[in-house]
Coordinates of C-alpha atoms in Angstrom, one line a residue:
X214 CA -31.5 39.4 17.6
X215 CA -28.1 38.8 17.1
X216 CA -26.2 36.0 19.0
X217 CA -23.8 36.6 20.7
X218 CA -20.2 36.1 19.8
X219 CA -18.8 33.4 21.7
X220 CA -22.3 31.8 20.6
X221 CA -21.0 32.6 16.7
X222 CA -17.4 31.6 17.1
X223 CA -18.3 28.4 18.9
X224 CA -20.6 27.3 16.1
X225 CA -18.1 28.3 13.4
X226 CA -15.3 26.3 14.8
X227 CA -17.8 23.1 15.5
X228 CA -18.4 23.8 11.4
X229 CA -14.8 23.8 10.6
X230 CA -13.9 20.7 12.9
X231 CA -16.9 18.6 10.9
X232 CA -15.5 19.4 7.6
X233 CA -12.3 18.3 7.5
X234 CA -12.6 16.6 3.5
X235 CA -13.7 20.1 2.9
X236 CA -10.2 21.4 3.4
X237 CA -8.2 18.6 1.7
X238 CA -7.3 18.2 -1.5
X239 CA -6.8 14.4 -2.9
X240 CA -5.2 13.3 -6.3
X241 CA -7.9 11.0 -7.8
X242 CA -7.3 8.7 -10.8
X243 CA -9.8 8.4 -13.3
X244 CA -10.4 5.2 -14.8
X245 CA -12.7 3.0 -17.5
X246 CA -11.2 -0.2 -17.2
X247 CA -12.6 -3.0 -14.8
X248 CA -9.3 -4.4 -14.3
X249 CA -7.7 -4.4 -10.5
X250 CA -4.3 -3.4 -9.7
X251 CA -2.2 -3.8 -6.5
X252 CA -1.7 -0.6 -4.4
X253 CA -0.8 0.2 -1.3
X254 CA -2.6 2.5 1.8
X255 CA -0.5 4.4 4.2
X256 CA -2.1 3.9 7.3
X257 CA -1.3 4.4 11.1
X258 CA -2.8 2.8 13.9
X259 CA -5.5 4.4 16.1
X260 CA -5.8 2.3 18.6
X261 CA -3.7 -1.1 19.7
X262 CA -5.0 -3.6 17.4
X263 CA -4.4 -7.3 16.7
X264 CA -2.8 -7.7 13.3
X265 CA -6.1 -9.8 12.7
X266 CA -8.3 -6.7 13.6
X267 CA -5.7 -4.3 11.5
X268 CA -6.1 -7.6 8.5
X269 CA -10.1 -7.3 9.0
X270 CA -10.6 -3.7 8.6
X271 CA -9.0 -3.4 5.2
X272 CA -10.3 -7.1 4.0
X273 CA -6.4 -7.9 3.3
X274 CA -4.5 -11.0 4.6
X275 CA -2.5 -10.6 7.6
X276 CA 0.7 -12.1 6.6
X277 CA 0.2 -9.8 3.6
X278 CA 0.3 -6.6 5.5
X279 CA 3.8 -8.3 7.5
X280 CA 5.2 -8.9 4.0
X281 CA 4.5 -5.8 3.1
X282 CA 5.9 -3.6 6.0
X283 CA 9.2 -6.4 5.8
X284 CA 8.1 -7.7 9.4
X285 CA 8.9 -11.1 9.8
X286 CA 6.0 -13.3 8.9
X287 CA 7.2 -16.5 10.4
X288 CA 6.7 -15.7 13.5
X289 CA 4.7 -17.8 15.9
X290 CA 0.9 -16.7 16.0
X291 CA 0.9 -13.7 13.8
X292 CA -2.5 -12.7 12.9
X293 CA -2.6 -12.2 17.4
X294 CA -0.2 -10.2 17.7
X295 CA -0.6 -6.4 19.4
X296 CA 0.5 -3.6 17.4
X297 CA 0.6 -0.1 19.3
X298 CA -0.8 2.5 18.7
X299 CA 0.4 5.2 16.2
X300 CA 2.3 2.6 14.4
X301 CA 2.6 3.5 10.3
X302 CA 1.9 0.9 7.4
X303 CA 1.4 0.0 4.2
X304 CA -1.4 -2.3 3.7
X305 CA -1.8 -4.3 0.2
X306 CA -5.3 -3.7 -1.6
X307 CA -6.7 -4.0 -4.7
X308 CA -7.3 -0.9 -6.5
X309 CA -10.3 -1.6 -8.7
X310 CA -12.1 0.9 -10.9
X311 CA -15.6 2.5 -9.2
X312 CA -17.6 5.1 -10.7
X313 CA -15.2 6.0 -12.8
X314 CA -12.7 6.8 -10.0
X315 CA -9.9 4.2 -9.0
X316 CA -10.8 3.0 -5.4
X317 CA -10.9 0.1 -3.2
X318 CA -13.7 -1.3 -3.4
X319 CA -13.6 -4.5 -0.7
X320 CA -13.7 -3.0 2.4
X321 CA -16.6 -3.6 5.0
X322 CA -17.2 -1.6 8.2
X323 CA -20.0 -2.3 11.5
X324 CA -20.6 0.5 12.9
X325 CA -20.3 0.6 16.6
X326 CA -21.9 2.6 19.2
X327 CA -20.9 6.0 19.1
X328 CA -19.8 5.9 15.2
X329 CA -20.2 8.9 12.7
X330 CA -19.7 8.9 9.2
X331 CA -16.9 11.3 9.8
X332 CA -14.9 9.0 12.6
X333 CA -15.5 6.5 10.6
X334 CA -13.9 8.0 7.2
X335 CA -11.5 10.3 9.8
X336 CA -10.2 8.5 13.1
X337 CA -11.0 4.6 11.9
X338 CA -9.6 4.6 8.2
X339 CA -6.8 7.9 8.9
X340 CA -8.5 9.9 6.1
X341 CA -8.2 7.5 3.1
X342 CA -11.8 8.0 2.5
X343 CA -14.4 10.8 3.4
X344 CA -18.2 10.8 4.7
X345 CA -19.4 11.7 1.6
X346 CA -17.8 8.9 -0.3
X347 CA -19.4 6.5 2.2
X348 CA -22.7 8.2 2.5
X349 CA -23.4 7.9 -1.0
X350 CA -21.5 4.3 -1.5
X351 CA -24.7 3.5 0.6
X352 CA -26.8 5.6 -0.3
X353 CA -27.7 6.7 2.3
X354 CA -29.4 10.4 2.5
X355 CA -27.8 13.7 4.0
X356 CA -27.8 13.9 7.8
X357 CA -29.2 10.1 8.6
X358 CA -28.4 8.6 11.8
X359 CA -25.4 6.0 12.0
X360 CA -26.8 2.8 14.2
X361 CA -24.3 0.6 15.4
X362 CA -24.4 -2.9 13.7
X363 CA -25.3 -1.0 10.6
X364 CA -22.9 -2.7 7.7
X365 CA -21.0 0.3 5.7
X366 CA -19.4 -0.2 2.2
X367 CA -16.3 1.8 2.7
X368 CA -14.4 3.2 -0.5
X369 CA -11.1 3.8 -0.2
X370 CA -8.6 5.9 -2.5
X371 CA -5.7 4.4 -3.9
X372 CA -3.9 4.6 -7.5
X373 CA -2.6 2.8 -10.4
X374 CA -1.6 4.9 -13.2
X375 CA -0.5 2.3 -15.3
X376 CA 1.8 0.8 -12.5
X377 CA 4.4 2.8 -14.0
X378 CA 6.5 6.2 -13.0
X379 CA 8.6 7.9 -15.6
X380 CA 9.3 4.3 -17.4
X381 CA 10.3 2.3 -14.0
X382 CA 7.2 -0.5 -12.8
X383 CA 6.1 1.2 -9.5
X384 CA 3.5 0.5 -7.2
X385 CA 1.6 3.3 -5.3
X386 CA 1.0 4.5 -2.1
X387 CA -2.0 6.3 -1.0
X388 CA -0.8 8.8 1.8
X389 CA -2.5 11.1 3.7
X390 CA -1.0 14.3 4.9
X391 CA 0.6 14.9 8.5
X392 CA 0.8 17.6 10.6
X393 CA 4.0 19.4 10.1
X394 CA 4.7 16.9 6.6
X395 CA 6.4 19.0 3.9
X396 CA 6.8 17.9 0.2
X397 CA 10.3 17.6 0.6
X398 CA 10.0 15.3 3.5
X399 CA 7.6 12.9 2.6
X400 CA 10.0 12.3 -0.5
X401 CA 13.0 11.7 1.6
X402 CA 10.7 9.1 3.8
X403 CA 9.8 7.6 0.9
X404 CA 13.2 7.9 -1.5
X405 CA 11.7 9.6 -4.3
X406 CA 12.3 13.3 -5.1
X407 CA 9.8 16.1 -4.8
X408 CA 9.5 17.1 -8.2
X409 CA 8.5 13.3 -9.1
X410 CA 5.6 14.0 -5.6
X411 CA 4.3 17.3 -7.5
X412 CA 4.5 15.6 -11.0
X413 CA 2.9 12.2 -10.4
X414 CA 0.2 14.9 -7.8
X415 CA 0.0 17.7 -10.4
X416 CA 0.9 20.1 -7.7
X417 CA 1.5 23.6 -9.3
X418 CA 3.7 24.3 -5.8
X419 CA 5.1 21.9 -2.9
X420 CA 2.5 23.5 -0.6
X421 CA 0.4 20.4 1.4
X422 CA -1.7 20.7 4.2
X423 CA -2.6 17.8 6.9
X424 CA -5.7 15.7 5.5
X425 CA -4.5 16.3 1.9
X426 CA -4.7 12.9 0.1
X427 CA -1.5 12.1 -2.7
X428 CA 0.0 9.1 -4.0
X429 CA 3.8 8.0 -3.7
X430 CA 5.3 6.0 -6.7
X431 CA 7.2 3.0 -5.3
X432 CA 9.8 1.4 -7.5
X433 CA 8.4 -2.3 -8.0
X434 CA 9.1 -5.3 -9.4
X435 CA 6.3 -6.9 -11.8
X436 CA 5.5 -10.1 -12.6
X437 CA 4.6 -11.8 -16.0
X438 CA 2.2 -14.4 -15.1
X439 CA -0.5 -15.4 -17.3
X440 CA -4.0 -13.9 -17.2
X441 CA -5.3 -17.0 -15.8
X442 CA -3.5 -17.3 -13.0
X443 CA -5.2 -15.9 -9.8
X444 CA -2.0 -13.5 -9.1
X445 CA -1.4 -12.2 -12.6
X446 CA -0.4 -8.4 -12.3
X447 CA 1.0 -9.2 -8.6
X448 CA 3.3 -6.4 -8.3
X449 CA 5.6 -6.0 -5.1
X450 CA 7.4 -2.6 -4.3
X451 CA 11.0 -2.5 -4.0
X452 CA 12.7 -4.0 -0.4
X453 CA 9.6 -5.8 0.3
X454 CA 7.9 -8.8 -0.1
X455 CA 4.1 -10.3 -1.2
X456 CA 2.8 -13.6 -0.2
X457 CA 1.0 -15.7 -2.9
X458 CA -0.3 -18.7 -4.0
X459 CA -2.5 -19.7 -0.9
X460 CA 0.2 -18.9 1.1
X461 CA 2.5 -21.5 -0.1
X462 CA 5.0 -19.0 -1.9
X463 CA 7.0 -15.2 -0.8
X464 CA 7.8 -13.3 -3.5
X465 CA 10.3 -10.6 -3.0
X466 CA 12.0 -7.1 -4.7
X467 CA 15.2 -5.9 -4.3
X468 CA 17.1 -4.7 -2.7
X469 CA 19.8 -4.8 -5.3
X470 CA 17.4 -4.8 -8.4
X471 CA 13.7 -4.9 -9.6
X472 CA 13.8 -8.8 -10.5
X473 CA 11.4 -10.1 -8.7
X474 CA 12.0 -13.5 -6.7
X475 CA 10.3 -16.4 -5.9
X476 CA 10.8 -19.2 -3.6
X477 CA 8.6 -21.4 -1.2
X478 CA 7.2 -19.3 2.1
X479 CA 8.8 -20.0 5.6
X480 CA 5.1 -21.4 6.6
X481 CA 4.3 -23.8 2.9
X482 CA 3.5 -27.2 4.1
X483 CA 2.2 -30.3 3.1
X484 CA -1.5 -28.6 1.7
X485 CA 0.3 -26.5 -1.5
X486 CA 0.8 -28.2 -4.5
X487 CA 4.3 -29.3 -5.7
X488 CA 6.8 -26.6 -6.7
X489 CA 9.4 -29.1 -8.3
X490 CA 10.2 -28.0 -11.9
X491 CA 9.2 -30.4 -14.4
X492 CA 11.9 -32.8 -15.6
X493 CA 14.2 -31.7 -13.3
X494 CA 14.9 -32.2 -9.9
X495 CA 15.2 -28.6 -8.7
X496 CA 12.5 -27.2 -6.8
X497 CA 11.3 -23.1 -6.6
X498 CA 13.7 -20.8 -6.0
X499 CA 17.0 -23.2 -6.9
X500 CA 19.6 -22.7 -9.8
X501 CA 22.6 -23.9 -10.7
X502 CA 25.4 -22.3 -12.6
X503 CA 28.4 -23.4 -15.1
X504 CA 31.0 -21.9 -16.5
X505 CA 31.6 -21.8 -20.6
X506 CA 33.4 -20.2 -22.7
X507 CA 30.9 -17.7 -23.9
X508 CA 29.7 -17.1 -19.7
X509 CA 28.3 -18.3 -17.2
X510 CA 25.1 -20.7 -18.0
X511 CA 22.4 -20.3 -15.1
X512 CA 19.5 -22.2 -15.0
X513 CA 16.7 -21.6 -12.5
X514 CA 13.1 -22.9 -11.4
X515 CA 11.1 -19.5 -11.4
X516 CA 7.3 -19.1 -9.8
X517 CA 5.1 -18.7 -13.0
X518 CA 1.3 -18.4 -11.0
X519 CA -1.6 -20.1 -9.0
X520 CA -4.1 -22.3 -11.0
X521 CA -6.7 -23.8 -9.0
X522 CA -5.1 -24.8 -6.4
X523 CA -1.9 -25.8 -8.4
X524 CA 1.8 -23.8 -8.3
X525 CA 2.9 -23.2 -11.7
X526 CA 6.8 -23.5 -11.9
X527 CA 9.2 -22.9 -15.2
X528 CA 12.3 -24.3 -15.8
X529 CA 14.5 -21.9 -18.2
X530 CA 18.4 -21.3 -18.7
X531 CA 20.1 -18.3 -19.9
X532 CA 23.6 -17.2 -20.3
X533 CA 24.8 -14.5 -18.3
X534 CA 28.9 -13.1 -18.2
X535 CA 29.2 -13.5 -14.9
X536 CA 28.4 -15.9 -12.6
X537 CA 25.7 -14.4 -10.3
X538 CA 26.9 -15.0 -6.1
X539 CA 23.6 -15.6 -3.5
X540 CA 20.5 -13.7 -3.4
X541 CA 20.8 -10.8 -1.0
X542 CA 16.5 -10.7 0.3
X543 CA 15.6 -7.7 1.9
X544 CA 15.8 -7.5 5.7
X545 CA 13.1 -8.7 8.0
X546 CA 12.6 -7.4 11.1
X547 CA 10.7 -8.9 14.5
X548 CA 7.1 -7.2 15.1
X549 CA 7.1 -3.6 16.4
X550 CA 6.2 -3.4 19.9
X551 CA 6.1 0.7 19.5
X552 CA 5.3 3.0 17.3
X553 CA 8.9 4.3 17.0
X554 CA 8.8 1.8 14.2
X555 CA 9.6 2.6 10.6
X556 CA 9.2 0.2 7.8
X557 CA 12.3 -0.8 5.5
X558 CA 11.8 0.9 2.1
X559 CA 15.1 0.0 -0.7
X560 CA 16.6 2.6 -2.6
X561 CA 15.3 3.0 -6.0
X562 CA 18.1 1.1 -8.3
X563 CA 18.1 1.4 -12.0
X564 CA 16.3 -1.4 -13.4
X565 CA 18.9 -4.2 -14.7
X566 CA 19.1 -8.0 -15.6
X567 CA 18.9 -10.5 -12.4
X568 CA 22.2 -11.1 -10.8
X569 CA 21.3 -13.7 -8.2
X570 CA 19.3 -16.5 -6.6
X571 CA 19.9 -19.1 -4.2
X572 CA 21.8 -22.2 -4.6
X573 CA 20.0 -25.6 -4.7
X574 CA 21.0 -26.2 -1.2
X575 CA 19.1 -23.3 0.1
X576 CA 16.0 -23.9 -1.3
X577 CA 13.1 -22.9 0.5
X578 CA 14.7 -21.3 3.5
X579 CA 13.4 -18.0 4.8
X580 CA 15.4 -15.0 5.2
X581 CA 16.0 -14.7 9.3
X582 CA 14.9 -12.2 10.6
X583 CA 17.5 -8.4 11.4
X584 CA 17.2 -5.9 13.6
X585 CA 7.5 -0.8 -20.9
X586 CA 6.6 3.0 -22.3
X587 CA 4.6 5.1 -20.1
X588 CA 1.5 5.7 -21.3
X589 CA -0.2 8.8 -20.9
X590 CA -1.3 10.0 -17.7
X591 CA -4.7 9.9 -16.4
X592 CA -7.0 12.3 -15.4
X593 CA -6.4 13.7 -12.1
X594 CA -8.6 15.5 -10.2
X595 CA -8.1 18.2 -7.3
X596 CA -10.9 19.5 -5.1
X597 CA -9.9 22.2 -2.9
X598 CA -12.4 25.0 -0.6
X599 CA -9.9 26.6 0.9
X600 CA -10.7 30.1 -0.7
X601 CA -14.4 29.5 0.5
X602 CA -14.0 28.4 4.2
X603 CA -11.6 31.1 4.2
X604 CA -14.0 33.9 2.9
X605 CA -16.6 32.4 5.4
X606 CA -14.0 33.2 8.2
X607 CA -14.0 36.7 7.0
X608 CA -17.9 36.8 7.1
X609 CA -18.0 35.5 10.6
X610 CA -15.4 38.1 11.9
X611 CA -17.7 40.6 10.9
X612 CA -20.2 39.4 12.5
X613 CA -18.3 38.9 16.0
X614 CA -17.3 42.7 15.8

């Protein structure tokens, strides 16, 4: 007997609303080398959360997530402080190599009462991930129960491509889809151009649909530490900052260049390691400048990594033809008490020699707070089922009538 329609329709549209991957498509980058890279997640809020709570579900360090979004991380209490609901950010993780596939690979999720793999991948981490991808992270077989206290291993996509676009160092951004989010607009948000979006995506058109995964290239400035150093490869996109070194030092990019800069952290105290350059008596972040006849002679103390506990600083003079006037940091602003919020992002400037820093009598004050070649691209992969949920629409209208 057959059922009856409403019976048919109602089960078809439960179907559709369980497989929401199903209808994505995401830009995955394969990968054989074990070596990290810094990326960022686009992620909005689904509840009010503590930044500590926000900080706990993505294993990242709260005052690296403020640093990050260019919210003031000197203020008083941080890691308790209520974000609302809806609110978008960019959370720091590193992108590791998994299976072939460039994810995040640190996250860790208990399940609470009431949890599915699919609110889990869906409505707690916004669709960076899917059920499948945590079902067999865990192995665990198709259709088991979640309980709550259970302890998930939660992949997460992100990108590195070489931490490169078109010859600039970027950094990028995993972003999920919107409703209503066009190609064009998601490069305007972000201040790249669509045809870099369908390049960097291999998108044959500018068509995107909510839940689609893609990555944004972020203009970026690198660092050269060396391998040994705990930060080596620490990357910070353009108008933002990165806090390092055991929270002792903010780096910082842009917004006038991609040099990046170092200098103590509004909350260093007596625990990190001196950051006085040797044999001299400037500390991290200081320079001074004089005038010759072939230029201007700068020398600086630059942030050259964290050893063990120790800040490694370098002392180094160069000659530039002009004199180089303060450091301009990007802007902080005080923590979002809506979701109206939007984070500061810097134009993308054409990459050029450093033309700044702070004088020796600002050394380590805080900014206040204001309202190589490219190599060759890696594979990327694009799963799409439109075509069959759609033919399995046209299977259950026949059925209905």
């Amino acid at each position: 007997m057959r059922p009856p329609p409403s019976s048919l329709l109602h089960h078809l549209l439960l179907f559709l609303a369980a497989v929401p991957s199903a209808l994505s498509k995401s830009t995955l980058e394969s990968c054989a080398s074990s070596t990290a890279c810094p990326a960022l997640l686009s992620y909005t809020l689904y509840a009010d959360l503590k930044l500590a709570e926000v900080a706990a579900l993505f294993a990242a360090d709260p005052l690296a997530i403020l640093a990050a979004n260019t919210i003031d991380f000197a203020v008083p209490d941080p890691a308790n402080r209520i974000l609302p609901a809806g609110l978008p950010l960019r959370v720091p993780v590193p992108c590791a190599c998994s299976d072939g596939i460039r994810k995040a690979t640190s996250v860790r999720y208990v399940a609470r009462a009431g949890d599915t793999l699919a609110s889990v991948a869906g409505s707690v981490y916004g669709g960076l991930t899917t059920a499948d991808w945590i079902r067999d992270s865990n192995g665990m077989p198709e259709g088991a129960a979640l309980d709550a206290g259970t302890t998930l291993f939660v992949p997460l996509h992100c990108a590195c491509f070489g931490g490169v676009d078109s010859g600039v160092p970027a950094v990028y951004l995993t972003y999920v889809v919107a409703e209503g989010d066009t190609v064009p607009a998601i490069a305007r948000r972000f201040r790249t151009t669509g045809n870099d979006l369908m390049s960097v995506n291999d998108l044959a058109t500018a068509d995107v649909a909510a839940g689609d995964i893609i990555v944004v290239p972020l203009p970026a400035c690198t660092s050269s530490f060396p391998a040994f150093t705990s930060d080596a490869g620490l990357s910070v996109a353009n108008g933002t900052y990165a806090i390092t070194a055991n929270r002792c030092v903010q780096c910082s990019c842009g917004p006038g260049n991609l040099d990046l800069f170092c200098v103590p952290a509004p909350l260093a105290d007596s625990t990190c390691s001196s950051m006085q350059c040797s044999s001299s008596s400037m500390m991290l972040g200081n320079f001074t400048l004089q005038m010759t006849s072939a230029g201007c002679s700068v020398t600086s103390c630059s942030y050259g990594g964290y050893v063990n506990g120790t800040i490694l600083t370098t002392l180094t003079t160069s000659l530039k033809p002009q004199c180089p006037g303060p450091h301009q940091f990007p802007p902080l602003m005080p923590p979002p008490t809506t979701s109206f919020f939007e984070t500061y992002l810097g134009p993308s400037p054409t990459p050029m020699p450093s033309e700044g820093g702070i004088g020796p009598q600002m050394a380590g004050m805080a900014p206040t707070s204001s309202p190589p070649v490219s190599p060759a691209p890696a594979d990327r992969r694009v799963g799409d089922v439109r075509l069959a949920l759609f033919a399995l629409c046209l299977v259950a209208s026949n059925l209905l009538w």
